[in-house]
CSV table of C-alpha atoms in Angstrom, one decimal:
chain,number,residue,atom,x,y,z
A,1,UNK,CA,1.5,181.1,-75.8
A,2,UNK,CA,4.5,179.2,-74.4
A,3,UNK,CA,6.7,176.4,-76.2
A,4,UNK,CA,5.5,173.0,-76.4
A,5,UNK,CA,7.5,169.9,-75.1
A,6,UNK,CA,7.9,167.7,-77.4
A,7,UNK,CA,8.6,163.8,-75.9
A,8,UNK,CA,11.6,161.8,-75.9
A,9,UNK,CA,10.8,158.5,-77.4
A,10,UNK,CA,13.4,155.5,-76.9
A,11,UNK,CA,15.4,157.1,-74.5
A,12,UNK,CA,17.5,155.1,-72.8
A,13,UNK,CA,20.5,154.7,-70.3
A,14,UNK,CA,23.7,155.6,-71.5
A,15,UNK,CA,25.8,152.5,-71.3
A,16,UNK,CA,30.0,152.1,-71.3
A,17,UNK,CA,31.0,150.1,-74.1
A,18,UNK,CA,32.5,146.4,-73.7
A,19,UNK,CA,35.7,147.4,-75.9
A,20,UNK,CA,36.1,150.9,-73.7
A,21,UNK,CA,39.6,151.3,-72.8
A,22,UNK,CA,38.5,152.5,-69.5
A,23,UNK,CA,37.1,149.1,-68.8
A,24,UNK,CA,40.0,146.8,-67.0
A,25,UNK,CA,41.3,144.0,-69.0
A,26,UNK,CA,39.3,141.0,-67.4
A,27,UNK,CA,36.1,143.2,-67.6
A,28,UNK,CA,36.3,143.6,-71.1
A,29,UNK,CA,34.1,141.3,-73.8
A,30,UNK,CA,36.5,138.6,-75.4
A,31,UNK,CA,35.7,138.3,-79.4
A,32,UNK,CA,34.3,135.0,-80.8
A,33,UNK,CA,36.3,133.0,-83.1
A,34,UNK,CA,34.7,130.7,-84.9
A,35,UNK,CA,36.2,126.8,-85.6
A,36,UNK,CA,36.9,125.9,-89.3
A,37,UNK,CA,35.1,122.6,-90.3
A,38,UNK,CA,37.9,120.3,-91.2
A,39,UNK,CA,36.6,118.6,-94.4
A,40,UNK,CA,38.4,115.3,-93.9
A,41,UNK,CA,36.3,115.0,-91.2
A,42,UNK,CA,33.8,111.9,-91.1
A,43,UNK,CA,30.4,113.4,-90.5
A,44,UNK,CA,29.0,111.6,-87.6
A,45,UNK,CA,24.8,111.0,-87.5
A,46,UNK,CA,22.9,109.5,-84.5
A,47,UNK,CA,20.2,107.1,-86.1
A,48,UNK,CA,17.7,106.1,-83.9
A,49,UNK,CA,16.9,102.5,-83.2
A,50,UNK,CA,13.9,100.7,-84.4
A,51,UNK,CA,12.3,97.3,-83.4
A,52,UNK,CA,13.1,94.2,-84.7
A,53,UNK,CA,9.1,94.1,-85.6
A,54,UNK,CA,9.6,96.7,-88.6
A,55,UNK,CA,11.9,95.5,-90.6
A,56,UNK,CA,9.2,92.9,-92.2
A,57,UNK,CA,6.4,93.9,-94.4
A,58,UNK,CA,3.9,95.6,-91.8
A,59,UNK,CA,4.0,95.7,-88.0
A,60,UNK,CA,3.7,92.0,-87.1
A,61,UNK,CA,2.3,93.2,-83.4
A,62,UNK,CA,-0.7,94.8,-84.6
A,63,UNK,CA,-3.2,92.1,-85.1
A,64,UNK,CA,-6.6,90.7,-84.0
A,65,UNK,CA,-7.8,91.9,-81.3
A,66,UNK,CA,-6.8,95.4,-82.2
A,67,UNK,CA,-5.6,98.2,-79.2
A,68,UNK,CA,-7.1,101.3,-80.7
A,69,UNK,CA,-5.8,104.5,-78.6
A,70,UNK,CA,-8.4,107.2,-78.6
A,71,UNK,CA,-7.9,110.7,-78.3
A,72,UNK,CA,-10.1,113.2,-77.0
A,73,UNK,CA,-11.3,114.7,-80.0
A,74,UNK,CA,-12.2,111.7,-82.2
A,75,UNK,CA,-14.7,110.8,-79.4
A,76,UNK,CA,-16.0,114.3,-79.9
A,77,UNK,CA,-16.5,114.0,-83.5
A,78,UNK,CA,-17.5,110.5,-83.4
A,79,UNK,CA,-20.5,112.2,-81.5
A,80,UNK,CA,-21.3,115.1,-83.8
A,81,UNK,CA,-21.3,112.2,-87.2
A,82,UNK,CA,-23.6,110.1,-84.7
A,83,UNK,CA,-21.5,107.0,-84.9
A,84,UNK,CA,-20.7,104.0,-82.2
A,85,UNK,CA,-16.9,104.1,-81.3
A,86,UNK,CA,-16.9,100.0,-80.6
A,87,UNK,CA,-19.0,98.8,-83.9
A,88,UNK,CA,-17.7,101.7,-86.0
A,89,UNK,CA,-14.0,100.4,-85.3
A,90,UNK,CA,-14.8,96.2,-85.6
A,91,UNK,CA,-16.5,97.9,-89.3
A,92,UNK,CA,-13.0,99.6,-90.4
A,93,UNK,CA,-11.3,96.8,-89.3
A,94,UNK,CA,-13.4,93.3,-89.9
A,95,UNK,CA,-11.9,92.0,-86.8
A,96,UNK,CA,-12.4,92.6,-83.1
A,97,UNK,CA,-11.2,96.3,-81.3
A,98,UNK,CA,-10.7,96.7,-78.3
A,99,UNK,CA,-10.5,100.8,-77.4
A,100,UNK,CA,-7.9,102.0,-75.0
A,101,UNK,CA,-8.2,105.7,-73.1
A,102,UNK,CA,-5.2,107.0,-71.0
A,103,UNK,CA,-5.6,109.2,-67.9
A,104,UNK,CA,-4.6,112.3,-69.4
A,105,UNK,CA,-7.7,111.8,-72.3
A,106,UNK,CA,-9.5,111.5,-69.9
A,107,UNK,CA,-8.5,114.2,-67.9
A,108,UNK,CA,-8.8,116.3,-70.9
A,109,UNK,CA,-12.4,115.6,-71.9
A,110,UNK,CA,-13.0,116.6,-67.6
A,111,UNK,CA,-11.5,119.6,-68.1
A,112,UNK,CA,-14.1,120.5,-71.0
A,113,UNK,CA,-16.5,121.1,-69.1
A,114,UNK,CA,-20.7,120.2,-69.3
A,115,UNK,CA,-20.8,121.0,-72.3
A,116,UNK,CA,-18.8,117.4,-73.2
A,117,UNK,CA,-20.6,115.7,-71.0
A,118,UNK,CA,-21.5,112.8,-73.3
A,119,UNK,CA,-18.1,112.3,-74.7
A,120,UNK,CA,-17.3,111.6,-70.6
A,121,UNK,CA,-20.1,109.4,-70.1
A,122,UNK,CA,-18.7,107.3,-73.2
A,123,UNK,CA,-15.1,107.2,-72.3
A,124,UNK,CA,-16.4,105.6,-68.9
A,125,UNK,CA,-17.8,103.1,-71.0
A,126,UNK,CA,-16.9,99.3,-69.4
A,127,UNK,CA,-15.8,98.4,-72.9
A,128,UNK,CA,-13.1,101.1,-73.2
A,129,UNK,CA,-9.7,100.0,-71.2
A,130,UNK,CA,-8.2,102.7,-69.5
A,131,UNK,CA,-4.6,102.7,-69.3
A,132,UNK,CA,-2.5,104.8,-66.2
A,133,UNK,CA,0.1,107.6,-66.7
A,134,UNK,CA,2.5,107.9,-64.4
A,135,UNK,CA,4.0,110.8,-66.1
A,136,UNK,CA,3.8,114.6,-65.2
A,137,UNK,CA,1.2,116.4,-66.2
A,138,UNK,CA,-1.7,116.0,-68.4
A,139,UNK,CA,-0.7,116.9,-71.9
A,140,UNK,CA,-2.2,114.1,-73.9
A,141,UNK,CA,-0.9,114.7,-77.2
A,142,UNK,CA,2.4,114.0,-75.7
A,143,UNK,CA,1.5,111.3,-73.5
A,144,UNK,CA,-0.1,109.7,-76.7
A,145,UNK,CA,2.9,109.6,-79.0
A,146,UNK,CA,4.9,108.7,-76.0
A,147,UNK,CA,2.8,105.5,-75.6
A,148,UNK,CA,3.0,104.7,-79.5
A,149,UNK,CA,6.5,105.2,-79.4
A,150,UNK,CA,7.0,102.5,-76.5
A,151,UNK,CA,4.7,99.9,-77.9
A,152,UNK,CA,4.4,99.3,-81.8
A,153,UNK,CA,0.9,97.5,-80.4
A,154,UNK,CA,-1.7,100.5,-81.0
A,155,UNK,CA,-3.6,102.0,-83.6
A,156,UNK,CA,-3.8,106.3,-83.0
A,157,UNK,CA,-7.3,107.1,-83.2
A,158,UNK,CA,-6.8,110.7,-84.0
A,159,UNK,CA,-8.8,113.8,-86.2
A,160,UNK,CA,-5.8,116.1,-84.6
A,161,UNK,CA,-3.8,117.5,-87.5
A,162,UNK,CA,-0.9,118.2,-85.1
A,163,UNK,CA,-1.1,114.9,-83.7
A,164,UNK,CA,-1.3,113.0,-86.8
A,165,UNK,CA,1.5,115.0,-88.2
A,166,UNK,CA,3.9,113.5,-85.2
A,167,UNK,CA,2.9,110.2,-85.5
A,168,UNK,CA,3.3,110.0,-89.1
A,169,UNK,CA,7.0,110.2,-88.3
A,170,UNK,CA,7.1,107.1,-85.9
A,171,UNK,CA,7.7,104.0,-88.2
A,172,UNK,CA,4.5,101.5,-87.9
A,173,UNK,CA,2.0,103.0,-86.4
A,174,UNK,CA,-1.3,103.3,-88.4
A,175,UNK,CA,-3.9,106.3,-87.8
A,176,UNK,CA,-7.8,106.1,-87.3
A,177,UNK,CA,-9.1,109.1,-88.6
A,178,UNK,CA,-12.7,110.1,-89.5
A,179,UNK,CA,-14.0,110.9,-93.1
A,180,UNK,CA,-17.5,111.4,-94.8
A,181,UNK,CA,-19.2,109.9,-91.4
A,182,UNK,CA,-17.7,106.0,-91.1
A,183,UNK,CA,-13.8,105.4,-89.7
A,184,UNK,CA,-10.8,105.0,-91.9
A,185,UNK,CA,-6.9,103.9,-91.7
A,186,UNK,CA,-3.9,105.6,-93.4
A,187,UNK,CA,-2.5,103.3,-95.7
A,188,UNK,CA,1.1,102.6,-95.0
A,189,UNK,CA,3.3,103.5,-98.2
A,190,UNK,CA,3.6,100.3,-100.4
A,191,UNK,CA,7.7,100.1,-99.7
A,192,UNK,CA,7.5,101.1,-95.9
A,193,UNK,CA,9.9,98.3,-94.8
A,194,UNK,CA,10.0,96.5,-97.4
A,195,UNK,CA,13.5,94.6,-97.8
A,196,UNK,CA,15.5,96.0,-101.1
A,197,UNK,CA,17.8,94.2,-103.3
């Protein structure tokens, strides 16, 4: 019976060290120093810019008729709790809707395949608006919060945790989300832009 050979794990090439004095001077790695914070220092913080639109009560730009962006999946599980997109949004509301689907939902709900073939069929719905991307890509979360970022004018119809998440952090704009079968809003906090003395 001979010897076994037992394996090398983790071998690898030997390499020179940076700090070798064989190394030439320019070759060799020059040590970090790090800058001390000088604490007299005014901190300086870039605060982003809002509209003039927020700084009364509500959103004065959302109003009757209401632009309700939709996103792929609410029109999904609008179909699985069996309700009408249109009448389901003038019942949330009281007041006329008018639903607005970008190229990139769109796109989206293509992609899914036959098996969301009547979520299609609605989104080409003459009542729906479509609005046109002229972005790269088809991303539509991002193309989504994009849009609500530019115009204050639309309501996020949204069951997208993820989604809702980054629009919560844009400044008036309310969320359409779904809940025990009928459409609901997010209620804006009671002192969102409310003027203090």
């Amino acid at each position: 019976m001979g010897k076994q050979k037992t394996k090398k794990f983790a071998a690898m090439k030997r390499m020179i060290n940076l700090k070798d004095n064989r190394l030439k001077e320019k070759d060799r790695a020059k040590t970090i120093q790090k800058k001390k914070k000088d604490p007299s220092k005014l901190k300086e913080t870039e605060v982003q810019k809002y509209p003039s639109c927020l700084f009364f009560q509500y959103n004065t730009q959302l109003g009757p008729p209401y632009h309700v962006l939709v996103d792929t999946n609410f029109i999904n599980f609008s179909i699985k709790a069996k309700l009408d997109i249109v009448q389901s949004m003038m019942d949330c509301l009281y007041a006329k809707c008018i639903p607005y689907i970008t190229d990139c939902v769109m796109a989206e709900i293509e992609k899914l395949g036959m098996k969301y073939r009547v979520a299609l069929r609605i989104a080409k719905d003459p009542r729906f608006e479509r609005l046109p991307c002229a972005h790269k890509g088809t991303y539509a979360d991002d193309c989504l919060v994009q849009r609500v970022t530019q115009h204050k004018c639309y309501i996020l119809a949204t069951v997208d945790r993820d989604l809702k998440r980054r629009v919560r952090k844009i400044p008036g704009v309310p969320i359409m989300y779904i809940s025990n079968h009928r459409y609901n809003i997010e209620r804006m906090p009671d002192d969102y832009g409310a003027p203090r003395f």
